[in-house]
PDB file of C-alpha atoms in Angstrom:
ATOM      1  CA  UNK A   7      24.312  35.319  15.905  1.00  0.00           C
ATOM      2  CA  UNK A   8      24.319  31.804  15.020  1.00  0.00           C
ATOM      3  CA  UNK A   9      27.017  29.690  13.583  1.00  0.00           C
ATOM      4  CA  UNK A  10      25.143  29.459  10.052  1.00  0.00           C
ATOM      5  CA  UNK A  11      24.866  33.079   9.726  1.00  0.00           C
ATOM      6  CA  UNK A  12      28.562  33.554  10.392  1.00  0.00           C
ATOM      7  CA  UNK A  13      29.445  30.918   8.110  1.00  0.00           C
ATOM      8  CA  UNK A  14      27.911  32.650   5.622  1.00  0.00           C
ATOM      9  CA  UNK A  15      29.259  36.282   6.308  1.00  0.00           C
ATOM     10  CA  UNK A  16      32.249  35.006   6.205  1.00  0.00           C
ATOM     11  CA  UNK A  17      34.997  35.567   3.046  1.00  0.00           C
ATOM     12  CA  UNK A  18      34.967  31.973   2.110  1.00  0.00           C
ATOM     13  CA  UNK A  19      31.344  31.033   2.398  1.00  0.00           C
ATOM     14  CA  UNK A  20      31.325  29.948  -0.855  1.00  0.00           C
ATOM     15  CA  UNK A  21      34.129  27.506  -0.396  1.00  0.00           C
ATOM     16  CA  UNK A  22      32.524  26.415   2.590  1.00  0.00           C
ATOM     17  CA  UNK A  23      29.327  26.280   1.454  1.00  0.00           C
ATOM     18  CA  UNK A  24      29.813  23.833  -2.007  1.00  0.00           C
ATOM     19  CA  UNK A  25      32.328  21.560   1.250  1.00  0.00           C
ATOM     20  CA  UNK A  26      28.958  20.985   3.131  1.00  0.00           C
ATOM     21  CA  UNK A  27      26.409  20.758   0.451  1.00  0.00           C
ATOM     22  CA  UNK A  28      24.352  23.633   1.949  1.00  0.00           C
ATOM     23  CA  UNK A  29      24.118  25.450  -1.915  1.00  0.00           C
ATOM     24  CA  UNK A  30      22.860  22.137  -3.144  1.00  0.00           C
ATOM     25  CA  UNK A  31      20.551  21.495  -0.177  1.00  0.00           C
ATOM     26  CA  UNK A  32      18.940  25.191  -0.436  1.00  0.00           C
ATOM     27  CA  UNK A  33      18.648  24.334  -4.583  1.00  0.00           C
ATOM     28  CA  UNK A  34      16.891  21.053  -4.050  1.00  0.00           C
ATOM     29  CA  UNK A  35      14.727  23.147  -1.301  1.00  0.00           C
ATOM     30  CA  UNK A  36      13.626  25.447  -3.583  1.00  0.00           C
ATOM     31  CA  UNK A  37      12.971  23.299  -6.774  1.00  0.00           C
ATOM     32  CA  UNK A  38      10.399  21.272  -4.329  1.00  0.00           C
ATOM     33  CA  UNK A  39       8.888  24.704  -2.740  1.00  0.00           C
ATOM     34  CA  UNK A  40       8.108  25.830  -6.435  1.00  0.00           C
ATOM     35  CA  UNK A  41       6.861  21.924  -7.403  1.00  0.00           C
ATOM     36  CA  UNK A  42       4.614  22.137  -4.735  1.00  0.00           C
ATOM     37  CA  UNK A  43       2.910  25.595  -4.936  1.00  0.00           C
ATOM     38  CA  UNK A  44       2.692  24.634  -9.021  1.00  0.00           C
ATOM     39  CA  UNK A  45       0.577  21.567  -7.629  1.00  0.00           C
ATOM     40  CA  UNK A  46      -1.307  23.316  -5.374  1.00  0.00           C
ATOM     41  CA  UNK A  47      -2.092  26.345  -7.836  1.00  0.00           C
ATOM     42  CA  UNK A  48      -2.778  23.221 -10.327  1.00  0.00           C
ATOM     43  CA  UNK A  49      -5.477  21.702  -7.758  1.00  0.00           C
ATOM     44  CA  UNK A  50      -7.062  25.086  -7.024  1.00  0.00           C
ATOM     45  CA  UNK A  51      -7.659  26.053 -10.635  1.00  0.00           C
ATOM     46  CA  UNK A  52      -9.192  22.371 -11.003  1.00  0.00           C
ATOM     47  CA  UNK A  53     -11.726  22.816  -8.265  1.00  0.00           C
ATOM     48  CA  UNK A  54     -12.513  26.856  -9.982  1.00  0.00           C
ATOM     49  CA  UNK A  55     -12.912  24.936 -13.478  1.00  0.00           C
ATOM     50  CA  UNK A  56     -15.253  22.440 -11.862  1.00  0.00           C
ATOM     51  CA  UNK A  57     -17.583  25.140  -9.932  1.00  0.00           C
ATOM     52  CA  UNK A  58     -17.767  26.769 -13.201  1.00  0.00           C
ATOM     53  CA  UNK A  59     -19.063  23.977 -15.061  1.00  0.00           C
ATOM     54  CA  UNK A  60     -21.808  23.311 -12.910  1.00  0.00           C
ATOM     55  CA  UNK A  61     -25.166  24.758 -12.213  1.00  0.00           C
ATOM     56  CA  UNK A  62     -26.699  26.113  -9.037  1.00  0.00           C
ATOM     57  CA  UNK A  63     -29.542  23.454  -7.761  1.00  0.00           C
ATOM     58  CA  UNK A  64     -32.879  25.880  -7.196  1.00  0.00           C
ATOM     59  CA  UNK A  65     -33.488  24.018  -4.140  1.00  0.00           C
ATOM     60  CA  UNK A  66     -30.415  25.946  -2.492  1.00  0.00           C
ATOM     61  CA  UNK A  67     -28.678  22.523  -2.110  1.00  0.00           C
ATOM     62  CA  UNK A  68     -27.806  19.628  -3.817  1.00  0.00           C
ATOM     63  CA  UNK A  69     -25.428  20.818  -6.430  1.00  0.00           C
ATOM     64  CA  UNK A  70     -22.860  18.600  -5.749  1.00  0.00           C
ATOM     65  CA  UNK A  71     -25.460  15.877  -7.220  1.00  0.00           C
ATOM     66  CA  UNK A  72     -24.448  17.181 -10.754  1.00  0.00           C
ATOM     67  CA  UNK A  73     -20.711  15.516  -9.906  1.00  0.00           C
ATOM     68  CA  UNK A  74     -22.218  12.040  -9.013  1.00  0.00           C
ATOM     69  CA  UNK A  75     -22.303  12.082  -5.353  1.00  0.00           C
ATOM     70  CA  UNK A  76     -25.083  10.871  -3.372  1.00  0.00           C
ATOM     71  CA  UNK A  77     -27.908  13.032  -1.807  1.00  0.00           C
ATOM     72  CA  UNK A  78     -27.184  14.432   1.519  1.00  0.00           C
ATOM     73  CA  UNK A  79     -27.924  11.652   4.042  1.00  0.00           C
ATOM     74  CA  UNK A  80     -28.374  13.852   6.632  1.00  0.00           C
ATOM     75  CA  UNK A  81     -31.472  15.928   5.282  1.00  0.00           C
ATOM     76  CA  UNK A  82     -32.697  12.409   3.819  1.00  0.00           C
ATOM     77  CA  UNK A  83     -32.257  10.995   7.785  1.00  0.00           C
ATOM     78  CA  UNK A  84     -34.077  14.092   9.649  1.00  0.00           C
ATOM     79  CA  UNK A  85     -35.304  16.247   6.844  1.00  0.00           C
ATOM     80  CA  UNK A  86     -33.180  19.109   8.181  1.00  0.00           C
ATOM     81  CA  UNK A  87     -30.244  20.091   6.098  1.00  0.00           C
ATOM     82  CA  UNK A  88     -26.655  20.079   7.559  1.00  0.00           C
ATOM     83  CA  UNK A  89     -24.857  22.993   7.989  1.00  0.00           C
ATOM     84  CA  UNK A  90     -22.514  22.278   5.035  1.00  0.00           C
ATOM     85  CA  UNK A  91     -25.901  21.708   3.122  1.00  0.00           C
ATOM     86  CA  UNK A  92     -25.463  24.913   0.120  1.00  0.00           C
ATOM     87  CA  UNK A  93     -21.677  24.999   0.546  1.00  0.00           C
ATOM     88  CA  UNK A  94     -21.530  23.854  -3.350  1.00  0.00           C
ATOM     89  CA  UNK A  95     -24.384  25.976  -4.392  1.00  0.00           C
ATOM     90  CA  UNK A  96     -22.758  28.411  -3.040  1.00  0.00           C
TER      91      UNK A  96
END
């Protein structure tokens, strides 16, 4: 058992706790944990919005053209495409 855990089982944990700053320290924990997964979730559902918005290329690559980005310089270089080449598109 480690000294946290019987800190905590014991009677006056909460004494002891609010004396070390540990209930303040596992508040300002969480508030950032839920900050950050609202970012991320906020991120994801901006990359879903974009993909919606834009249209499959017939050419089975190339889609990411619609956002402004250049052509593939690899399949301009050697005519093959990458192996990321359709990753959009798809």
């Amino acid at each position: 058992m480690t000294t946290d855990r019987l800190i905590l089982e014991h009677p006056d944990c909460t004494d002891r706790l609010e004396r070390t700053g540990r209930a303040a320290q596992t508040d300002e924990r969480t508030c950032r944990y839920r900050i950050g997964a609202a970012l991320l979730a906020v991120f994801c559902l901006g990359i879903l919005a974009t993909a919606r918005y834009l249209q499959p290329d017939a050419r089975g690559y190339g889609t990411h053209e619609q956002l402004g980005r250049p052509a593939c310089g690899f399949l301009e270089h050697t005519g093959y495409p990458c192996p990321t080449c359709g990753m959009t598109t798809a």
